[in-house]
Short mmCIF file of C-alpha atoms and ligand atoms in Angstrom, two decimals:
data_model
loop_
_atom_site.label_atom_id
_atom_site.label_comp_id
_atom_site.label_asym_id
_atom_site.label_seq_id
_atom_site.Cartn_x
_atom_site.Cartn_y
_atom_site.Cartn_z
CA UNK A 62 0.66 28.22 21.74
CA UNK A 63 4.17 27.59 20.45
CA UNK A 64 5.31 24.56 18.55
CA UNK A 65 8.50 22.78 19.39
CA UNK A 66 10.96 21.41 16.92
CA UNK A 67 10.11 18.27 15.08
CA UNK A 68 12.30 15.68 13.58
CA UNK A 69 13.14 15.75 9.93
CA UNK A 70 15.35 12.78 9.19
CA UNK A 71 12.94 10.29 10.64
CA UNK A 72 12.23 7.97 7.77
CA UNK A 73 15.73 6.67 7.24
CA UNK A 74 15.56 5.24 10.73
CA UNK A 75 12.08 3.89 10.21
CA UNK A 76 12.90 2.10 6.99
CA UNK A 77 16.11 0.71 8.41
CA UNK A 78 13.84 -0.84 11.00
CA UNK A 79 11.65 -2.54 8.40
CA UNK A 80 14.63 -3.81 6.44
CA UNK A 81 13.87 -1.85 3.29
CA UNK A 82 16.78 -0.81 1.11
CA UNK A 83 14.69 1.62 -0.92
CA UNK A 84 15.92 5.02 -1.79
CA UNK A 85 14.09 7.15 0.70
CA UNK A 86 14.07 10.92 0.75
CA UNK A 87 12.39 13.30 3.05
CA UNK A 88 11.24 16.63 1.73
CA UNK A 89 12.07 19.20 4.35
CA UNK A 90 10.18 22.14 2.95
CA UNK A 91 11.52 25.28 1.39
CA UNK A 92 10.82 27.19 4.52
CA UNK A 93 13.65 25.50 6.38
CA UNK A 94 14.08 28.40 8.80
CA UNK A 95 10.59 28.21 10.15
CA UNK A 96 10.69 24.45 10.27
CA UNK A 97 13.98 24.42 12.13
CA UNK A 98 12.69 26.83 14.73
CA UNK A 99 9.64 24.60 15.00
CA UNK A 100 6.98 27.22 14.57
CA UNK A 101 4.97 25.22 12.07
CA UNK A 102 4.65 21.47 11.52
CA UNK A 103 5.24 20.79 7.83
CA UNK A 104 4.63 17.57 5.97
CA UNK A 105 7.19 15.02 4.82
CA UNK A 106 7.56 13.28 1.49
CA UNK A 107 8.81 9.70 1.42
CA UNK A 108 10.07 8.40 -1.91
CA UNK A 109 10.12 4.61 -2.01
CA UNK A 110 11.82 3.72 -5.28
CA UNK A 111 12.18 0.19 -6.59
CA UNK A 112 15.18 -1.02 -8.56
CA UNK A 113 13.31 -0.92 -11.89
CA UNK A 114 11.18 1.96 -13.15
CA UNK A 115 7.59 1.22 -14.10
CA UNK A 116 5.13 3.79 -12.77
CA UNK A 117 4.99 6.16 -9.84
CA UNK A 118 2.02 6.40 -7.50
CA UNK A 119 1.72 9.46 -5.26
CA UNK A 120 -0.38 8.89 -2.12
CA UNK A 121 -1.32 11.97 -0.12
CA UNK A 122 -2.76 11.65 3.38
CA UNK A 123 -3.86 14.06 6.06
CA UNK A 124 -5.31 16.93 4.04
CA UNK A 125 -8.04 16.82 6.69
CA UNK A 126 -6.72 16.54 10.25
CA UNK A 127 -9.80 14.80 11.68
CA UNK A 128 -9.64 11.78 9.35
CA UNK A 129 -7.15 9.40 11.00
CA UNK A 130 -7.61 6.53 8.51
CA UNK A 131 -6.42 8.98 5.88
CA UNK A 132 -3.09 9.58 7.61
CA UNK A 133 -2.33 6.38 9.55
CA UNK A 134 -2.63 4.30 6.35
CA UNK A 135 0.06 6.28 4.49
CA UNK A 136 2.21 6.31 7.64
CA UNK A 137 2.27 2.51 7.39
CA UNK A 138 3.07 2.71 3.67
CA UNK A 139 6.09 4.87 4.46
CA UNK A 140 7.49 2.55 7.12
CA UNK A 141 6.27 -1.00 6.54
CA UNK A 142 6.42 -1.35 2.75
CA UNK A 143 9.40 -1.96 0.51
CA UNK A 144 9.01 -1.19 -3.19
CA UNK A 145 10.83 -3.64 -5.44
CA UNK A 146 9.62 -2.36 -8.82
CA UNK A 147 8.24 1.05 -9.77
CA UNK A 148 7.88 3.81 -7.20
CA UNK A 149 5.57 4.83 -4.39
CA UNK A 150 5.76 8.39 -3.10
CA UNK A 151 3.98 9.09 0.14
CA UNK A 152 2.97 12.26 1.94
CA UNK A 153 1.39 10.92 5.14
CA UNK A 154 0.77 14.21 6.92
CA UNK A 155 -0.08 17.04 4.54
CA UNK A 156 -1.99 19.15 7.08
CA UNK A 157 0.20 18.24 10.06
CA UNK A 158 -0.80 21.26 12.16
CA UNK A 159 -4.45 20.16 11.98
CA UNK A 160 -3.67 16.46 12.49
CA UNK A 161 -2.21 16.90 15.99
CA UNK A 162 -5.32 18.88 16.96
CA UNK A 163 -7.77 16.45 15.26
CA UNK A 164 -9.20 19.45 13.39
CA UNK A 165 -10.48 19.27 9.81
CA UNK A 166 -8.54 22.42 8.97
CA UNK A 167 -7.04 24.79 11.48
CA UNK A 168 -6.95 27.50 8.79
CA UNK A 169 -10.07 26.44 6.89
CA UNK A 170 -10.52 23.53 4.47
CA UNK A 171 -7.13 22.91 2.85
CA UNK A 172 -8.80 20.82 0.14
CA UNK A 173 -10.55 23.96 -1.14
CA UNK A 174 -7.29 25.85 -1.71
CA UNK A 175 -5.94 24.11 -4.80
CA UNK A 176 -7.41 26.52 -7.34
CA UNK A 177 -5.99 29.50 -5.49
CA UNK A 178 -4.57 30.23 -2.07
CA UNK A 179 -3.72 33.60 -0.59
CA UNK A 180 -0.04 34.29 0.00
CA UNK A 181 -0.76 35.16 3.64
CA UNK A 182 -2.63 31.88 4.25
CA UNK A 183 -0.67 29.65 6.70
CA UNK A 184 -1.44 26.72 4.34
CA UNK A 185 0.09 28.53 1.36
CA UNK A 186 3.46 26.77 1.41
CA UNK A 187 2.04 23.28 2.02
CA UNK A 188 -0.54 23.63 -0.75
CA UNK A 189 1.89 24.98 -3.32
CA UNK A 190 4.63 22.49 -2.51
CA UNK A 191 2.34 19.47 -2.73
CA UNK A 192 1.04 20.84 -6.06
CA UNK A 193 4.63 20.87 -7.33
CA UNK A 194 5.14 17.29 -6.14
CA UNK A 195 1.92 16.16 -7.88
CA UNK A 196 3.06 17.78 -11.12
CA UNK A 197 6.48 16.11 -11.02
CA UNK A 198 6.86 14.41 -14.43
CA UNK A 199 7.61 11.11 -12.67
CA UNK A 200 4.20 10.99 -10.98
CA UNK A 201 1.66 8.97 -12.98
CA UNK A 202 -1.31 8.89 -10.62
CA UNK A 203 -2.39 10.79 -7.51
CA UNK A 204 -4.47 9.50 -4.59
CA UNK A 205 -5.87 11.75 -1.88
CA UNK A 206 -7.02 9.89 1.24
CA UNK A 207 -9.97 10.75 3.49
CA UNK A 208 -12.43 9.35 6.00
CA UNK A 209 -15.78 10.77 4.89
CA UNK A 210 -19.22 11.03 6.43
CA UNK A 211 -21.62 8.09 6.31
CA UNK A 212 -21.92 5.50 3.58
CA UNK A 213 -22.49 6.49 -0.02
CA UNK A 214 -25.70 5.10 -1.56
CA UNK A 215 -27.26 5.96 -4.90
CA UNK A 216 -30.67 6.38 -3.26
CA UNK A 217 -31.56 8.19 -0.07
CA UNK A 218 -32.08 5.81 2.88
CA UNK A 219 -31.36 8.06 5.85
CA UNK A 220 -28.85 10.68 7.04
CA UNK A 221 -26.04 8.11 7.17
CA UNK A 222 -26.76 6.12 3.98
CA UNK A 223 -27.43 8.49 1.09
CA UNK A 224 -26.14 9.97 -2.19
CA UNK A 225 -24.54 12.93 -0.43
CA UNK A 226 -22.45 10.74 1.89
CA UNK A 227 -18.75 10.34 1.01
CA UNK A 228 -17.86 7.30 3.10
CA UNK A 229 -16.67 4.09 1.36
CA UNK A 230 -16.13 5.61 -2.07
CA UNK A 231 -13.50 6.01 -4.70
CA UNK A 232 -14.13 9.49 -5.99
CA UNK A 233 -13.39 10.57 -9.54
CA UNK A 234 -13.97 14.03 -10.96
CA UNK A 235 -14.73 12.69 -14.43
CA UNK A 236 -14.66 9.37 -16.26
CA UNK A 237 -11.58 9.78 -18.40
CA UNK A 238 -8.51 11.72 -19.31
CA UNK A 239 -7.86 11.07 -23.00
CA UNK A 240 -4.41 10.03 -24.18
CA UNK A 241 -3.01 9.86 -20.65
CA UNK A 242 -1.49 6.78 -19.01
CA UNK A 243 -4.06 5.46 -16.48
CA UNK A 244 -6.54 8.03 -17.85
CA UNK A 245 -9.36 5.42 -17.81
CA UNK A 246 -10.22 6.48 -14.27
CA UNK A 247 -13.76 5.06 -14.24
CA UNK A 248 -12.53 1.60 -15.24
CA UNK A 249 -9.67 1.65 -12.74
CA UNK A 250 -11.99 2.79 -9.94
CA UNK A 251 -14.49 0.05 -10.77
CA UNK A 252 -11.81 -2.64 -10.77
CA UNK A 253 -10.50 -1.49 -7.38
CA UNK A 254 -13.99 -1.33 -5.87
CA UNK A 255 -14.78 -4.86 -7.10
CA UNK A 256 -11.56 -6.13 -5.59
CA UNK A 257 -12.25 -4.41 -2.26
CA UNK A 258 -15.71 -5.95 -1.94
CA UNK A 259 -14.14 -9.35 -1.23
CA UNK A 260 -12.71 -8.21 2.12
CA UNK A 261 -15.43 -6.27 3.94
CA UNK A 262 -15.52 -6.43 7.76
CA UNK A 263 -19.32 -5.83 7.55
CA UNK A 264 -21.72 -6.22 4.63
CA UNK A 265 -22.73 -2.55 4.65
CA UNK A 266 -19.11 -1.37 4.25
CA UNK A 267 -19.02 -2.01 0.52
CA UNK A 268 -17.32 0.61 -1.68
CA UNK A 269 -18.77 2.40 -4.68
CA UNK A 270 -17.41 4.68 -7.36
CA UNK A 271 -18.63 8.24 -6.96
CA UNK A 272 -18.23 10.45 -10.00
CA UNK A 273 -18.69 14.06 -8.92
CA UNK A 274 -18.64 15.29 -12.54
CA UNK A 275 -16.76 18.20 -11.13
CA UNK A 276 -16.36 20.26 -14.28
CA UNK A 277 -20.13 20.55 -14.78
CA UNK A 278 -21.75 19.95 -11.45
CA UNK A 279 -19.49 20.67 -8.53
CA UNK A 280 -18.04 24.14 -8.27
CA UNK A 281 -16.75 23.50 -4.77
CA UNK A 282 -14.79 20.43 -5.81
CA UNK A 283 -13.14 22.49 -8.54
CA UNK A 284 -10.92 23.83 -5.77
CA UNK A 285 -9.79 20.36 -4.64
CA UNK A 286 -6.45 18.60 -4.97
CA UNK A 287 -7.75 15.89 -7.31
CA UNK A 288 -9.38 18.42 -9.63
CA UNK A 289 -6.13 20.39 -9.72
CA UNK A 290 -4.37 17.16 -10.71
CA UNK A 291 -6.74 16.17 -13.50
CA UNK A 292 -6.81 19.66 -14.98
CA UNK A 293 -3.05 19.17 -15.26
CA UNK A 294 -3.56 15.79 -16.94
CA UNK A 295 -2.66 13.67 -13.92
CA UNK A 296 -5.17 10.91 -13.19
CA UNK A 297 -6.40 11.40 -9.64
CA UNK A 298 -8.66 9.62 -7.17
CA UNK A 299 -10.15 10.60 -3.86
CA UNK A 300 -10.40 7.66 -1.53
CA UNK A 301 -12.84 7.77 1.38
CA UNK A 302 -13.40 5.27 4.13
CA UNK A 303 -16.22 6.08 6.54
CA UNK A 304 -16.03 8.23 9.67
CA UNK A 305 -18.93 6.05 10.84
CA UNK A 306 -16.61 3.06 11.14
CA UNK A 307 -15.12 3.36 14.62
CA UNK A 308 -12.17 0.99 14.40
CA UNK A 309 -9.15 2.76 12.97
CA UNK A 310 -7.59 -0.57 11.95
CA UNK A 311 -10.58 -1.35 9.69
CA UNK A 312 -10.35 2.01 7.90
CA UNK A 313 -6.58 1.67 7.51
CA UNK A 314 -6.95 -1.86 6.16
CA UNK A 315 -9.44 -0.66 3.50
CA UNK A 316 -7.18 2.20 2.48
CA UNK A 317 -4.19 -0.14 2.17
CA UNK A 318 -6.09 -2.84 0.25
CA UNK A 319 -7.19 -0.24 -2.26
CA UNK A 320 -3.70 1.28 -2.60
CA UNK A 321 -2.23 -2.19 -3.12
CA UNK A 322 -4.71 -2.79 -5.94
CA UNK A 323 -3.72 0.52 -7.51
CA UNK A 324 -0.10 -0.61 -7.32
CA UNK A 325 -0.98 -3.91 -9.03
CA UNK A 326 -2.71 -2.02 -11.82
CA UNK A 327 0.29 0.31 -12.20
CA UNK A 328 2.94 -2.43 -12.26
CA UNK A 329 4.40 -1.40 -8.91
CA UNK A 330 5.66 -4.34 -6.89
CA UNK A 331 6.14 -4.31 -3.14
CA UNK A 332 6.82 -6.27 0.01
CA UNK A 333 4.99 -5.62 3.26
CA UNK A 334 6.30 -6.67 6.69
CA UNK A 335 2.92 -7.39 8.33
CA UNK A 336 -0.22 -9.33 7.52
CA UNK A 337 -2.95 -7.25 5.91
CA UNK A 338 -5.76 -8.23 8.30
CA UNK A 339 -7.53 -6.44 11.12
CA UNK A 340 -5.15 -7.97 13.69
CA UNK A 341 -2.07 -7.39 11.57
CA UNK A 342 -2.91 -3.73 10.99
CA UNK A 343 -3.82 -3.26 14.65
CA UNK A 344 -0.42 -4.56 15.67
CA UNK A 345 1.60 -2.20 13.46
CA UNK A 346 -0.67 0.73 14.34
CA UNK A 347 0.25 0.20 17.99
CA UNK A 348 3.94 0.42 17.19
CA UNK A 349 4.73 4.07 17.93
CA UNK A 350 8.50 3.53 17.90
CA UNK A 351 10.78 5.78 19.92
CA UNK A 352 11.43 9.43 20.60
CA UNK A 353 15.04 10.56 20.72
CA UNK A 354 15.86 13.91 22.26
CA UNK A 355 19.19 15.65 21.58
CA UNK A 356 20.88 12.26 20.93
CA UNK A 357 20.99 11.77 24.71
CA UNK A 358 17.54 10.61 25.66
CA UNK A 359 15.50 7.82 24.15
CA UNK A 360 11.95 6.98 25.20
CA UNK A 361 9.98 4.01 23.92
CA UNK A 362 6.56 5.46 23.09
CA UNK A 363 4.80 2.18 23.69
CA UNK A 364 3.36 2.30 27.20
CA UNK A 365 5.09 5.62 28.02
CA UNK A 366 3.54 7.41 31.02
CA UNK A 367 1.10 10.17 30.10
CA UNK A 368 3.15 12.63 32.18
CA UNK A 369 6.93 12.63 32.65
CA UNK A 370 8.44 15.21 34.97
CA UNK A 371 11.96 16.70 35.24
CA UNK A 372 12.96 15.74 31.70
CA UNK A 373 16.42 17.31 31.21
CA UNK A 374 16.19 19.72 28.26
CA UNK A 375 18.16 22.77 27.17
CA UNK A 376 17.36 26.03 28.92
CA UNK A 377 17.38 27.90 25.57
CA UNK A 378 14.76 25.63 23.97
CA UNK A 379 17.14 24.39 21.25
CA UNK A 380 16.14 20.76 21.68
CA UNK A 381 15.88 18.31 18.80
CA UNK A 382 13.10 15.75 18.92
CA UNK A 383 13.45 12.78 16.54
CA UNK A 384 10.74 10.20 16.03
CA UNK A 385 10.86 7.06 13.99
CA UNK A 386 7.10 7.29 13.37
CA UNK A 387 6.13 9.49 10.40
CA UNK A 388 3.33 11.10 12.44
CA UNK A 389 5.50 11.88 15.48
CA UNK A 390 5.39 15.52 16.61
CA UNK A 391 6.04 17.63 19.66
CA UNK A 392 4.17 20.81 20.52
CA UNK A 393 5.18 23.21 23.26
CA UNK A 394 2.15 24.17 25.29
CA UNK A 395 2.90 26.55 28.14
CA UNK A 396 5.79 25.00 30.05
CA UNK A 397 5.32 21.46 28.81
CA UNK A 398 5.96 19.53 25.59
CA UNK A 399 3.11 17.39 24.32
CA UNK A 400 4.19 14.31 22.36
CA UNK A 401 1.92 13.16 19.54
CA UNK A 402 1.65 10.26 17.14
CA UNK A 403 -0.81 11.69 14.64
CA UNK A 404 -3.84 12.89 16.61
CA UNK A 405 -3.01 10.69 19.60
CA UNK A 406 -1.41 12.48 22.52
CA UNK A 407 1.08 10.03 23.96
CA UNK A 408 2.67 11.98 26.77
CA UNK A 409 3.40 15.40 28.25
CA UNK A 410 7.02 16.12 29.11
CA UNK A 411 7.68 18.67 31.83
CA UNK A 412 11.25 19.87 31.32
CA UNK A 413 13.94 20.69 33.77
CA UNK A 414 16.24 23.14 32.05
CA UNK A 415 20.01 22.67 32.02
CA UNK A 416 22.70 25.02 30.82
CA UNK A 417 26.16 24.06 29.74
CA UNK A 418 27.10 20.88 28.00
CA UNK A 419 28.69 17.56 28.81
CA UNK A 420 29.69 14.80 26.45
CA UNK A 421 29.77 11.28 27.78
CA UNK A 422 30.26 8.71 25.01
CA UNK A 423 29.67 5.55 27.02
CA UNK A 424 29.09 4.26 30.53
CA UNK A 425 29.82 0.87 32.03
CA UNK A 426 27.08 -1.07 33.83
CA UNK A 427 27.37 -4.35 35.71
CA UNK A 428 24.13 -6.26 35.25
CA UNK A 429 23.05 -9.23 37.38
CA UNK A 430 26.62 -9.67 38.66
CA UNK A 431 28.08 -9.69 35.13
CA UNK A 432 30.91 -7.18 34.86
CA UNK A 433 30.85 -3.96 32.90
CA UNK A 434 28.83 -3.79 29.65
CA UNK A 435 29.21 -0.52 27.78
CA UNK A 436 26.20 1.59 26.79
CA UNK A 437 25.88 4.80 24.79
CA UNK A 438 23.53 7.57 25.83
CA UNK A 439 19.94 6.73 24.90
CA UNK A 440 20.47 2.97 25.01
CA UNK A 441 18.34 0.55 27.05
CA UNK A 442 19.67 -2.44 28.95
CA UNK A 443 17.73 -5.40 30.31
CA UNK A 444 18.21 -6.48 33.89
CA UNK A 445 16.65 -9.27 35.96
CA UNK A 446 17.86 -8.71 39.53
CA UNK A 447 20.02 -5.64 39.95
CA UNK A 448 22.57 -3.38 38.26
CA UNK A 449 25.54 -1.26 39.28
CA UNK A 450 26.64 1.87 37.40
CA UNK A 451 30.45 1.85 37.42
CA UNK A 452 31.91 5.08 38.85
CA UNK A 453 33.18 7.66 36.32
CA UNK A 454 35.53 10.52 37.21
CA UNK A 455 33.67 13.79 37.69
CA UNK A 456 30.31 12.30 36.69
CA UNK A 457 27.31 11.84 38.93
CA UNK A 458 24.56 9.28 38.24
CA UNK A 459 20.95 9.78 39.27
CA UNK A 460 18.58 6.84 39.03
CA UNK A 461 15.06 8.30 38.94
CA UNK A 462 12.94 6.57 41.56
CA UNK A 463 15.91 5.54 43.71
CA UNK A 464 17.26 7.42 46.69
CA UNK A 465 19.48 6.81 49.67
CA UNK A 466 19.71 9.45 52.41
CA UNK A 467 22.78 11.63 52.03
CA UNK A 468 23.89 10.04 48.72
CA UNK A 469 23.97 12.29 45.65
CA UNK A 470 25.96 10.12 43.27
CA UNK A 471 24.36 6.72 42.78
CA UNK A 472 27.25 5.02 40.97
CA UNK A 473 28.76 1.95 42.62
CA UNK A 474 25.49 0.89 44.29
CA UNK A 475 23.54 -2.27 43.56
CA UNK A 476 20.07 -1.19 42.48
CA UNK A 477 17.28 -3.77 42.51
CA UNK A 478 13.74 -3.17 41.33
CA UNK A 479 12.47 -3.53 44.89
CA UNK A 480 14.39 -0.36 45.81
CA UNK A 481 12.76 1.73 43.06
CA UNK A 482 9.52 3.64 43.49
CA UNK A 483 7.18 2.43 40.70
CA UNK A 484 5.50 5.80 40.08
CA UNK A 485 8.87 7.16 38.90
CA UNK A 486 9.19 4.60 36.10
CA UNK A 487 9.06 5.73 32.46
CA UNK A 488 6.37 3.27 31.50
CA UNK A 489 2.95 2.53 32.92
CA UNK A 490 3.87 -1.08 33.70
CA UNK A 491 6.60 0.19 36.03
CA UNK A 492 9.48 -1.78 34.54
CA UNK A 493 11.70 0.88 32.84
CA UNK A 494 13.67 3.48 34.81
CA UNK A 495 15.79 6.48 33.83
CA UNK A 496 19.49 6.51 34.71
CA UNK A 497 20.73 10.09 34.23
CA UNK A 498 24.30 11.38 34.17
CA UNK A 499 25.47 14.84 35.18
CA UNK A 500 28.73 16.76 35.29
CA UNK A 501 28.34 19.60 37.79
CA UNK A 502 25.18 21.31 36.51
CA UNK A 503 25.34 19.92 32.97
CA UNK A 504 23.22 17.02 31.78
CA UNK A 505 25.26 14.40 29.87
CA UNK A 506 22.51 11.97 28.89
CA UNK A 507 20.51 9.01 30.13
CA UNK A 508 20.26 5.31 29.63
CA UNK A 509 17.23 3.18 30.42
CA UNK A 510 17.14 0.25 32.83
CA UNK A 511 14.47 -2.23 31.78
CA UNK A 512 13.60 -4.90 34.35
CA UNK A 513 12.55 -8.25 32.90
CA UNK A 514 11.34 -11.38 34.62
ZN1 LIG B 103 -11.62 14.63 4.01
#
């Protein structure tokens, strides 16, 4: 199973969309070669820096690939928050390879590799790089996000509610780190848990502080990310919502409420562009953004068909896929490309390979009898009744889902929705159609015709 290229410079686009003017950087990994050839999905680091320095919170998500609350919450932090004071650093997708497969750890439990990791372990680079980020002198506090089993209770009730359960806890390895800023971890955890208890979707969801007393009692946890942090004098917290809560939006809301309280405690100020409620979170979770391919194709991922055929890609496999969602990824499986947002498979693209190259900066389209508007490749135009692609020298247009016997070039023809075959639309609702441009056998790009009422 090969892995196709993934986008690197995604977050600049995403934050432009949310109106943030934060300094945002994306860590691309030291192993640029492997990343560029797309053999391995590596994580990204988003640095959201406010104008004034106070403290820096590092939030790490996705160490376990089967805990979606733990990676969708930080994905929202990276794209829907603006930091006005202090700094928030976010790794939404630490174990990206496992996330797209919804596996805890494709190469074993990554959260047991922070004491030591073998050089030939596929997780080696991710583990060591995130350790370096955690030890950055600017970082004051580290959070590691999970969705754990059951609901933590001090006394045994049953297999779901018991002292061994991890769900709905803030986990600390010990009470304190002396002489360290935010070293009063037990007090901080208690304050956050108290604050969280005001906003529970169900009474039994309440959070508790779980002190694993790692140094004395928990040899296994001595290999974890948080224990690595505290042994290096960085206050660290594990944060677990429950795998036994089905609704992703509820888990994400809890994670975000807690992180916001941590930011309050640390003097980090922020703005958020959605309402922190079940409905508000649900709405932004559904926003998958777009996928750009080779700067010539642009698909809206909302309502995209689960299979798209004859997608024009390069014959040599040198395609560039760019998402504006932090959890966007493409994996090549056999002869198709699967498109993911986190662990959700959005679509499968079946390519049609094209050699050669063609550059077509803009095309002119007459829409609803209005003359010639110009569009660049990848753009979408809205149309009510019909559109006409203006003829271009040496260029052939192909509207997918439209055909007239004996006509190869579909420029100069009025195309109404009634003449398009719905099953060829890009989206399930049958309202968006691909308009592709070719020069001889080279693909130049496509624009999207979106029919509106
Ligand atoms: Zn976990």
